[in-house]
CSV table of C-alpha atoms in Angstrom, one decimal:
chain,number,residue,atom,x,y,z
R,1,UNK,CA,191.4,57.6,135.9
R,2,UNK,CA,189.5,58.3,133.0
R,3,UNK,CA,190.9,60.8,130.4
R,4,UNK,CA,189.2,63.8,130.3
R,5,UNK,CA,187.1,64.8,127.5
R,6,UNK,CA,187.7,68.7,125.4
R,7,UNK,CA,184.7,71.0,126.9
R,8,UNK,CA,182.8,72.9,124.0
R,9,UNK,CA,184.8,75.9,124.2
R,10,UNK,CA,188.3,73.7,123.6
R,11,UNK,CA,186.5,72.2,120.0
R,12,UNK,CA,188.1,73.7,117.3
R,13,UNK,CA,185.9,75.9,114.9
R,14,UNK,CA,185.5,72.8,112.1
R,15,UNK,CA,184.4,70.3,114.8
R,16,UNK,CA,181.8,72.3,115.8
R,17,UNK,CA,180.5,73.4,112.3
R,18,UNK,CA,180.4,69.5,112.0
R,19,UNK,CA,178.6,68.7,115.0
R,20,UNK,CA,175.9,71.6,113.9
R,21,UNK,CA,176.1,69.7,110.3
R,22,UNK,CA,175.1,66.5,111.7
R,23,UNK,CA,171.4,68.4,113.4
R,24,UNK,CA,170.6,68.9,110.1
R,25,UNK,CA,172.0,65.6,108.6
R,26,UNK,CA,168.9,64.2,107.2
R,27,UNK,CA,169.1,66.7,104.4
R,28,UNK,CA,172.1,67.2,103.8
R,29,UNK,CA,174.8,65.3,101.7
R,30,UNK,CA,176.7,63.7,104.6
R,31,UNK,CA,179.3,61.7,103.2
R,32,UNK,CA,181.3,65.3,102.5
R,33,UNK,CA,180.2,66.6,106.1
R,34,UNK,CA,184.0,67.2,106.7
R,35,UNK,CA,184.9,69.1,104.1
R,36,UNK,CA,181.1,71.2,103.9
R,37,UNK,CA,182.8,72.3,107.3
R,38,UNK,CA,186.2,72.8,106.5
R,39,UNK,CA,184.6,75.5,103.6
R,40,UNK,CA,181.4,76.9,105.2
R,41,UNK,CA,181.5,79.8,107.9
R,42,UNK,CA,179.3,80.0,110.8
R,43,UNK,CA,177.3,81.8,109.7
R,44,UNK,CA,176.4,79.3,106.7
R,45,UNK,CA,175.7,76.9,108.9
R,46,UNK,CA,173.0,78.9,110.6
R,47,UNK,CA,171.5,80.0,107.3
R,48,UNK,CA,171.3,76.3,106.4
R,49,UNK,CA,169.5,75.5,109.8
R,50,UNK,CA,167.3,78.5,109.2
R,51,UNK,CA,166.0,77.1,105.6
R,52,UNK,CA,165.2,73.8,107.5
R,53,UNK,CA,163.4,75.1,109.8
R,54,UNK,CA,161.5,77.1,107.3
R,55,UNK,CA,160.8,73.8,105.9
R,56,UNK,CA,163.2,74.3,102.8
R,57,UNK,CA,162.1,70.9,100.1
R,58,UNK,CA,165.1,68.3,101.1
R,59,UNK,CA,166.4,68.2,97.7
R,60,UNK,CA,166.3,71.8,97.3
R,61,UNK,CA,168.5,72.4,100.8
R,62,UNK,CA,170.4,69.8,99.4
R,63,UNK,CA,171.4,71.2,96.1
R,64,UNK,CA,171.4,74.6,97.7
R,65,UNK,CA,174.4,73.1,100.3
R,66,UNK,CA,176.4,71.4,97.5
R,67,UNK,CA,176.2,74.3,95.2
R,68,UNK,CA,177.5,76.6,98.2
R,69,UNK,CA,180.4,74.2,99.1
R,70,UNK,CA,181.4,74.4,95.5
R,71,UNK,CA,180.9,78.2,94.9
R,72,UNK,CA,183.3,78.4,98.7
R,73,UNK,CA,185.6,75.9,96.5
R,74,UNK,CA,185.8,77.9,93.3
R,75,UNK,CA,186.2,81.5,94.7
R,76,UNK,CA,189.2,80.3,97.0
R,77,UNK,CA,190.8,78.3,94.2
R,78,UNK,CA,190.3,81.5,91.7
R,79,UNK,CA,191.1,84.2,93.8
R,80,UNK,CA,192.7,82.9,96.8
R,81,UNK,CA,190.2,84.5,99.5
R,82,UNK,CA,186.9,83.4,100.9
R,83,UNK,CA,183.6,83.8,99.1
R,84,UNK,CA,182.5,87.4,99.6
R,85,UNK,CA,179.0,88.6,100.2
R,86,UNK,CA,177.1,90.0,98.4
R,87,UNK,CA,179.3,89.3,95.5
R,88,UNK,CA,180.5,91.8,93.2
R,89,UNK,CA,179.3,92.0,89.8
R,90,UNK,CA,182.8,91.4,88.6
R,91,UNK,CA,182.9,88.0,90.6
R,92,UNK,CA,179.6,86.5,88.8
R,93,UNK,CA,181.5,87.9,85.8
R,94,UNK,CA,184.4,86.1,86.1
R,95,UNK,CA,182.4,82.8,87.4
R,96,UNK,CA,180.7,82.6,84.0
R,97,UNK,CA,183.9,83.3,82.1
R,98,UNK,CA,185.5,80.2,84.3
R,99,UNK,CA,182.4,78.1,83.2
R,100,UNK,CA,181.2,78.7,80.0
R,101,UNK,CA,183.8,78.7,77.1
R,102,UNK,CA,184.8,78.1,74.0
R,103,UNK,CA,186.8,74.9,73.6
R,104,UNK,CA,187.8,75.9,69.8
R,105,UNK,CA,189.3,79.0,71.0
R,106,UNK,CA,191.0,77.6,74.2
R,107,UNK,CA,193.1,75.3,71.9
R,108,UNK,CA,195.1,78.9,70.1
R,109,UNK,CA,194.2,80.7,73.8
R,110,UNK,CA,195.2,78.6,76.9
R,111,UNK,CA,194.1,81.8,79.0
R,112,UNK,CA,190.4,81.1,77.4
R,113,UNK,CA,188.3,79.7,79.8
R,114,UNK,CA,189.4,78.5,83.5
R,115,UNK,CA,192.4,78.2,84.8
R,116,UNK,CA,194.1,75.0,84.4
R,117,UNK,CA,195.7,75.6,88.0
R,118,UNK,CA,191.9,76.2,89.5
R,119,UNK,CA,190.7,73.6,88.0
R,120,UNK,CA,193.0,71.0,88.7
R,121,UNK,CA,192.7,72.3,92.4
R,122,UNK,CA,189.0,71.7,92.3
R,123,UNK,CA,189.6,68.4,90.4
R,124,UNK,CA,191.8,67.2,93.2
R,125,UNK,CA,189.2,68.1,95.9
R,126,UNK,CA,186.7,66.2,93.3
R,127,UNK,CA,184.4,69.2,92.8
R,128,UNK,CA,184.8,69.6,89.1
R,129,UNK,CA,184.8,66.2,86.8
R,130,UNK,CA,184.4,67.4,83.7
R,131,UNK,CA,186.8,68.9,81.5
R,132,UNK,CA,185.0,70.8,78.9
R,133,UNK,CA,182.7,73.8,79.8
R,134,UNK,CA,179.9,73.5,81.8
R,135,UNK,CA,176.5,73.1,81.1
R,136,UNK,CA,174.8,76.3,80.8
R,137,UNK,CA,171.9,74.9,83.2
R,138,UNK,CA,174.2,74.2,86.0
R,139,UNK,CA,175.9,77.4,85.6
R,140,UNK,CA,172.4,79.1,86.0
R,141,UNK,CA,171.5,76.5,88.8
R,142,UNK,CA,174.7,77.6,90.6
R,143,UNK,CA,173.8,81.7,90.3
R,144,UNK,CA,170.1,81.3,91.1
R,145,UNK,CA,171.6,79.3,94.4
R,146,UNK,CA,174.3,82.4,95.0
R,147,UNK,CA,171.3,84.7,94.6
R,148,UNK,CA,169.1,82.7,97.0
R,149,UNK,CA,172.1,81.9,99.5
R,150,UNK,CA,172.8,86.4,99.7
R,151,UNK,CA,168.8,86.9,99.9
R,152,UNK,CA,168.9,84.9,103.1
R,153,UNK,CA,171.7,86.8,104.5
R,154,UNK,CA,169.5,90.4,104.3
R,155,UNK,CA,172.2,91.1,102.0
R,156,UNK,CA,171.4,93.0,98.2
R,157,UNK,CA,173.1,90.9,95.3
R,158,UNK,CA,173.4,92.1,91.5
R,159,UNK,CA,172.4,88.8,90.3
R,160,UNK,CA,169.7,90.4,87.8
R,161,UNK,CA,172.2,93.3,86.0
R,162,UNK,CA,172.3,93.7,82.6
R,163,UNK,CA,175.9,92.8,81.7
R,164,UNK,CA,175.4,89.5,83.6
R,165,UNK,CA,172.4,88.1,81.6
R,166,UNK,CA,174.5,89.7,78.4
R,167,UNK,CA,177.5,87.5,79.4
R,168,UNK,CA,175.5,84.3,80.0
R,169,UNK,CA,173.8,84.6,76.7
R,170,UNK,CA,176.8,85.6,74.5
R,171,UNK,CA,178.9,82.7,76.4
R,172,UNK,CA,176.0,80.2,75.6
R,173,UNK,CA,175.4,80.8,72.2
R,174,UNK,CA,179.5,80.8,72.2
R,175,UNK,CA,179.8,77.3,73.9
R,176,UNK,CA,177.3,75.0,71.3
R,177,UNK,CA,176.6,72.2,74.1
R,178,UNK,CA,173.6,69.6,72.9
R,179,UNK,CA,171.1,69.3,75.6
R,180,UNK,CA,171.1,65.3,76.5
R,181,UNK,CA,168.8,63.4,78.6
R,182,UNK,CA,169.5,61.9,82.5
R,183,UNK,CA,169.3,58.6,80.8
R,184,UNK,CA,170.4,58.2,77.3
R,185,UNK,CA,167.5,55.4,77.2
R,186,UNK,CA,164.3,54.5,79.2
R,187,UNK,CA,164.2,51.5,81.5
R,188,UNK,CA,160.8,50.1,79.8
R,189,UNK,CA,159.8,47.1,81.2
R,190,UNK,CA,161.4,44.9,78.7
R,191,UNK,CA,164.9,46.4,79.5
R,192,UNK,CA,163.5,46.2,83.4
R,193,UNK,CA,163.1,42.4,83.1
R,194,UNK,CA,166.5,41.9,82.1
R,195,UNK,CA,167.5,44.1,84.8
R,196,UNK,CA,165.8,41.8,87.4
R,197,UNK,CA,167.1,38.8,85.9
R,198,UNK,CA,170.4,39.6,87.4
R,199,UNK,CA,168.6,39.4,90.9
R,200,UNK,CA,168.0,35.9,90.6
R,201,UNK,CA,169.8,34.9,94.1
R,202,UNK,CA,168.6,34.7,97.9
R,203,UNK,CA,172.0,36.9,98.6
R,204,UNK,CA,171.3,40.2,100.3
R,205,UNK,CA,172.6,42.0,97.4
R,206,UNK,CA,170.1,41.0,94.7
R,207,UNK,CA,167.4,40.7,97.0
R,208,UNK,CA,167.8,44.4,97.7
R,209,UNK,CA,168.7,45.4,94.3
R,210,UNK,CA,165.2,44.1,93.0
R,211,UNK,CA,163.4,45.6,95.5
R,212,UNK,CA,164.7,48.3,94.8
R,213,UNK,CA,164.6,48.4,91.3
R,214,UNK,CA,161.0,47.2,91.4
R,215,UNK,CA,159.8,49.7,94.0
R,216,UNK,CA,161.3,52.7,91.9
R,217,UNK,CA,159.6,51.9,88.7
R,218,UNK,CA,156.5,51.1,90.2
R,219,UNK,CA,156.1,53.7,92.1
R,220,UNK,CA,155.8,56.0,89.7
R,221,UNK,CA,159.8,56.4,88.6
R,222,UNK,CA,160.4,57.6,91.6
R,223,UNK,CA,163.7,59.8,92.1
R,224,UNK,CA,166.7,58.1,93.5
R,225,UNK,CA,167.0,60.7,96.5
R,226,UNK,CA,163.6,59.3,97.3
R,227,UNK,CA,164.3,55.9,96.9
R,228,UNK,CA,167.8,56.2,98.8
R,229,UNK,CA,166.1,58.6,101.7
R,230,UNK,CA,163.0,55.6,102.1
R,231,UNK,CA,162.1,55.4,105.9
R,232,UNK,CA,159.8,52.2,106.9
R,233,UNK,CA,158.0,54.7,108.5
R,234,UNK,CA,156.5,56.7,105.2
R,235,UNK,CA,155.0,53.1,104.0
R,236,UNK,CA,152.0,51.7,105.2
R,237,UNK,CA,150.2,48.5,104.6
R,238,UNK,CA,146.5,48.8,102.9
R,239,UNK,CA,144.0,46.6,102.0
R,240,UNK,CA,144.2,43.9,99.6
R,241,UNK,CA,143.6,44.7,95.7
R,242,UNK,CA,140.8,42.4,94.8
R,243,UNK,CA,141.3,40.5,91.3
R,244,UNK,CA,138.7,38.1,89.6
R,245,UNK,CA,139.8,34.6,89.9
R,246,UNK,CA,143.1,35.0,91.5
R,247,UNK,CA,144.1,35.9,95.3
R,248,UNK,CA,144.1,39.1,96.5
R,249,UNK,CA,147.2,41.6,95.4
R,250,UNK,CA,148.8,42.9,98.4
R,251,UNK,CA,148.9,46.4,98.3
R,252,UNK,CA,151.4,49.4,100.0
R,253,UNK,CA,151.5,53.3,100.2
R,254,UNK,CA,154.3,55.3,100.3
R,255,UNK,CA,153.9,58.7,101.7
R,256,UNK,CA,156.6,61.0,100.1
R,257,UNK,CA,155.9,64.0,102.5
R,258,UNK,CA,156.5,67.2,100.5
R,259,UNK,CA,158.2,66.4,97.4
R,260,UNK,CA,160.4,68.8,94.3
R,261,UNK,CA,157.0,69.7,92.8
R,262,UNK,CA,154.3,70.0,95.8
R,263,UNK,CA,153.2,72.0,98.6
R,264,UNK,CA,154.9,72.7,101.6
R,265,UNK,CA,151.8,71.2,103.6
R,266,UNK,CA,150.8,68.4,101.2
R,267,UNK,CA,151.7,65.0,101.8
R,268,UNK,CA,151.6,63.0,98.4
R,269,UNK,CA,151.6,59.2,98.6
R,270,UNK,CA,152.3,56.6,96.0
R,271,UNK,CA,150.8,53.2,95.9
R,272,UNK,CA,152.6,49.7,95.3
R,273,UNK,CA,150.6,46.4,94.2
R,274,UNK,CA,151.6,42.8,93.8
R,275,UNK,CA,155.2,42.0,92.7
R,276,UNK,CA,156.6,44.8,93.8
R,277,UNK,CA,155.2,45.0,97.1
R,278,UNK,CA,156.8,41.2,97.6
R,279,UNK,CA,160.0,42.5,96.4
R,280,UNK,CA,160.1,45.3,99.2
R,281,UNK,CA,158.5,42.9,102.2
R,282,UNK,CA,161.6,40.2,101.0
R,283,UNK,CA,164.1,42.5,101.6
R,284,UNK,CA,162.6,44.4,105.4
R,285,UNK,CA,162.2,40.5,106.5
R,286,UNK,CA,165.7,39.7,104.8
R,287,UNK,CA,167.6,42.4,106.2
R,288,UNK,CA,165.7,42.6,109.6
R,289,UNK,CA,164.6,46.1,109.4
R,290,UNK,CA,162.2,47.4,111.9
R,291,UNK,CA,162.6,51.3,111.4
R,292,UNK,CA,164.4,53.9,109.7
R,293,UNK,CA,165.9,54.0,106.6
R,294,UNK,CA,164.9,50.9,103.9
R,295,UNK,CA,167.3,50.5,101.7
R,296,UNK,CA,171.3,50.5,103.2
R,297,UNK,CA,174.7,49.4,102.6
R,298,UNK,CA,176.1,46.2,102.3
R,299,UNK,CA,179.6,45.4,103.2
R,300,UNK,CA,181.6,42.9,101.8
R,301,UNK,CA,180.7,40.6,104.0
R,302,UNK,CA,177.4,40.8,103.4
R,303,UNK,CA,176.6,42.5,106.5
R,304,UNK,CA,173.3,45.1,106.5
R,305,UNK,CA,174.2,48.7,107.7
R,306,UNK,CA,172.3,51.0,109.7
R,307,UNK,CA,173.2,53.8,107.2
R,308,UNK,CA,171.2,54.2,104.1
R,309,UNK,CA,172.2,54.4,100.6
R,310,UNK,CA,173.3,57.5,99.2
R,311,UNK,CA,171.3,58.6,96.1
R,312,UNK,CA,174.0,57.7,93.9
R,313,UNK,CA,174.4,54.2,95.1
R,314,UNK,CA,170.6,54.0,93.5
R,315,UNK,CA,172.7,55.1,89.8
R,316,UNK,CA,175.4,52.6,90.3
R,317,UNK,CA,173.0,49.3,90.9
R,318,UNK,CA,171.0,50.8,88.1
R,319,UNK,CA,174.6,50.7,86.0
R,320,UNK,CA,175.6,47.6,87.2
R,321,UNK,CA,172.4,45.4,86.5
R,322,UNK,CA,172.5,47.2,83.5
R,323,UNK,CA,175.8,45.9,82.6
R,324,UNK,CA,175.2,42.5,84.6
R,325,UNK,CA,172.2,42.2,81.5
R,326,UNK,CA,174.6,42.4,78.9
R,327,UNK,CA,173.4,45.9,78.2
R,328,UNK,CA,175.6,49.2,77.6
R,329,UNK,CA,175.5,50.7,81.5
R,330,UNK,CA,176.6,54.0,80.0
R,331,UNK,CA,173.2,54.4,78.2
R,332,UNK,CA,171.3,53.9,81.3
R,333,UNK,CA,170.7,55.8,85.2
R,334,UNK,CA,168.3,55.9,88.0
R,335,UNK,CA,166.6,58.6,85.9
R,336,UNK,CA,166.2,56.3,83.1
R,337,UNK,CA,163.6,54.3,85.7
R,338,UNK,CA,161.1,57.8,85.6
R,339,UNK,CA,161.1,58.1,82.4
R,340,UNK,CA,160.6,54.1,81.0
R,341,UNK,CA,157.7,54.3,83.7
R,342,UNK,CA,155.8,57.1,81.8
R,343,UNK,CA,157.0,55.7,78.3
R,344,UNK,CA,156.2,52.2,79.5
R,345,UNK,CA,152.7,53.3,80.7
R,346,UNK,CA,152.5,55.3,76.9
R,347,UNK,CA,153.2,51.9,75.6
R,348,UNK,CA,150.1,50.2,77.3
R,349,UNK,CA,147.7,52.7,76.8
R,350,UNK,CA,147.3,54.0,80.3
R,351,UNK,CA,145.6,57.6,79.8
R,352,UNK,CA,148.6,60.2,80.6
R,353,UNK,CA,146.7,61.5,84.1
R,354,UNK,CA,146.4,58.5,85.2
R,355,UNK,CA,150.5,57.7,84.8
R,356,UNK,CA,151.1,61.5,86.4
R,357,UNK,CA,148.8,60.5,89.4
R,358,UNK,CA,151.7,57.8,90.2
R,359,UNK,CA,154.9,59.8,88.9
R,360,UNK,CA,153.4,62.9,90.2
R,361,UNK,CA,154.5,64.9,87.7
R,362,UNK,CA,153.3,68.4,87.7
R,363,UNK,CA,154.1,69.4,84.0
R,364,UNK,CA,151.7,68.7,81.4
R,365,UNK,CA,154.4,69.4,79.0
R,366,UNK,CA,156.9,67.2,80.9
R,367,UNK,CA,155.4,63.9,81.0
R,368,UNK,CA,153.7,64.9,77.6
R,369,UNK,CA,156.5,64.1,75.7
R,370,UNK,CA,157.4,60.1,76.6
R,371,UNK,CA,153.6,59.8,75.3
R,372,UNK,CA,154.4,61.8,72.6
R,373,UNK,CA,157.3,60.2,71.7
R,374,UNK,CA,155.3,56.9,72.1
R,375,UNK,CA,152.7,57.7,69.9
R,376,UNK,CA,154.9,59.2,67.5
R,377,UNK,CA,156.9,56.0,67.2
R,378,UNK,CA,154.5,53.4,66.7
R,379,UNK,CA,151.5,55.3,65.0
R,380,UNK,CA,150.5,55.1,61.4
R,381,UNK,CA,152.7,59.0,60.5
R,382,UNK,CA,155.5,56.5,60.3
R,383,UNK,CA,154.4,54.0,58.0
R,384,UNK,CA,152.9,55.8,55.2
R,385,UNK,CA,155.4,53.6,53.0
C-alpha cells in the first residue's frame, strides 16, 4: 500500500509559503526560497504575487524581495519581534543608526553603530558581509523598498519626515565612504581577448564561458541577471549581415522584454553578429538545449543542468577568467563587461547613440562619461608637454 501523502491543510505554514514562492520563481531569487519563507508572512507572499501580476520589472521584484527578507532579518535580530507595519519613525531611526556609522568613533564607543550581537546573527544567516558601515546608497535602496513594500499594503509610512532625511544626511556626511565603481576596471576588448584565451578547450566549461562572455559584451554589456535569466526562446535567428568580399555574418536578436530602464509594454531587442553569434550556437548544439534557459550549471562531472545560472555565477566566471589571464580578478566583475563595451566603443569612434542603441542605456549622462573619460584620456588636453 502506498503511503499516504499530507493533504493541504496538514502542510505546515513555511511549506506552503514555499510552494506559493515557487509560482513566482522566475523572478525571484530561488536559491534562498527556504529561508524567504521561513521570514516572510502570508501576507508578503501575496503582496509579492500582486507586484507580478502588476507586471513589477524582474529585477526590481527581485531587489524588492531580497531587501524585504533582509529588513524581516534585521528587525528580528535588533529587536527580537517581527517587522512591524507601517514602521514607526523610531524603527527607520534606529535602522540608519545600525547602518551608517562612524568607524573612528566606534573604536572609543563599542555601542556606536550596530550591535556586534545583530550583526553577527545576520552574518551567520549570511545577510550582512561587510564589516564597516554600509553604503549610504544601499541604506536608501533598502528605505525606498520599506516605503514601497507599506504603500502596497494600504498602509501610511513616515518614510518622508523631517528627522529621517536629517538623520541620513548627518550620518553620511559622518561616515566619509568613497563612491567606487561595479568594476574597478573595464573589460575593453584587449582585456576581453585575454579573457577568451582561457576558453581555448572543446570542454563544456570553456565553451560556455566564451559564449557567455562573448554574448554579454556584444550585446551591448548586457547585465548579468539578463545574461543568467537568457531563455532560447527571447533569441531569434535573422538574416545574414552582408560584407564585401567575405561570407555572410550570421546574425541573432535577443528580445529583452521590458528591461530596468523601459516601458512596461516595450519589448527592446539587442542584436548579435559574427563571432559571437558562433560562440552562442556552439554552446545550444554543445549542451543540447532545445528550450528554456541558455546558459546553466555544470557539475563536476561535466554534466549540463536544467537549472540556469544564477546572476552571480555570471561574476564569478568573469573573476575566474580574469584570474585564469593572469590578471588581478579583484579588479574586475560582470559589470566591468557594460562598461568596457561603451568605453571600448569610445575607443573606436562609434558615435555615443549608436553604442546606447545596443547597451540601451537611457542616461545621456550615464553612458556620457566612458566617452568622456575616453576622450579625455587620449586627446591632445593631455599632452600639451
Amino acid at each position: 500500500m502506498e503511503p499516504r501523502l499530507p493533504s493541504s491543510s496538514q502542510t505546515s505554514p513555511v511549506d506552503r509559503r514555499a510552494e506559493e514562492l515557487d509560482t513566482i520563481a522566475a523572478v525571484l531569487p530561488m536559491e534562498r526560497r527556504d529561508e524567504l519563507a521561513e521570514l516572510l508572512t502570508d501576507q508578503d507572499i501575496q503582496t509579492l504575487k500582486h507586484l507580478v501580476n502588476e507586471g513589477m520589472g524582474e529585477n526590481t521584484l527581485r531587489a524588492l524581495t531580497s531587501d524585504l527578507a533582509y529588513l524581516k532579518a534585521w528587525s528580528l535580530a535588533a529587536t527580537g519581534k517581527s517587522l512591524p507595519w507601517p514602521a514607526p519613525e523610531s524603527m527607520l531611526l534606529k535602522f540608519v543608526a545600525h547602518h551608517l556609522w562612524d568607524p573612528e568613533k566606534r573604536k572609543s564607543d563599542p555601542d556606536h553603530g550596530m550591535p556586534e550581537a545583530v550583526s553577527q546573527n545576520l552574518r551567520d544567516q549570511g545577510f550582512l558581509r561587510t564589516a564597516g558601515p554600509h553604503a549610504p546608497d544601499t541604506v536608501r535602496r533598502r528605505l525606498a523598498s520599506w516605503s514601497t513594500l507599506t504603500k502596497w499594503r494600504a498602509l501610511s509610512g513616515v518614510f518622508a519626515s523631517p528627522a529621517l532625511k536629517s538623520a541620513i544626511r548627518l550620518a553620511v556626511r559622518a561616515t566619509p565612504r568613497p563612491r567606487k565603481r561595479k568594476s574597478a576596471k573595464a573589460v575593453t576588448g584587449d582585456v576581453l581577448a585575454k579573457m577568451l584565451a582561457t576558453c581555448a578547450t572543446t570542454s563544456l566549461r570553456d565553451i560556455r564561458d566564451r559564449a557567455i562572455l562573448m554574448v554579454a559584451f556584444a550585446s551591448g554589456g548586457r547585465r548579468r541577471s539578463e545574461i543568467a535569466g537568457l531563455r532560447l526562446e527571447q533569441i531569434t535567428v535573422e538574416p545574414p549581415i552582408e560584407t564585401e568580399g567575405s561570407p555572410p555574418l550570421p546574425s541573432r536578436a535577443i528580445h529583452l522584454g521590458r528591461t530596468k530602464t523601459s516601458g512596461a509594454d516595450h519589448d527592446e531587442a539587442v542584436y548579435l553578429t559574427g563571432r559571437p553569434v558562433e560562440a552562442l550556437n556552439a554552446w545550444i548544439e554543445a549542451a543540447k538545449i532545445e528550450s528554456g534557459s541558455v546558459f546553466r550549471k555544470i557539475d563536476r562531472w561535466g554534466n549540463v543542468s536544467k537549472r540556469a545560472l544564477e546572476p552571480g555565477a555570471v561574476n564569478a566566471i568573469v573573476k575566474q577568467r580574469a584570474e585564469m589571464a593572469g590578471l588581478e580578478p579583484g579588479e574586475f566583475s560582470a559589470h566591468g563587461l557594460r562598461s568596457g563595451y561603451l568605453t571600448e566603443a569610445a575607443n573606436r569612434g562609434v558615435p555615443l547613440p549608436e553604442a546606447m542603441e545596443q547597451s540601451r542605456h537611457r542616461s545621456v549622462q550615464q553612458a556620457s562619461s566612458y566617452y568622456n573619460n575616453a576622450t579625455r584620456r587620449s586627446g591632445r588636453a593631455t599632452r600639451l608637454l
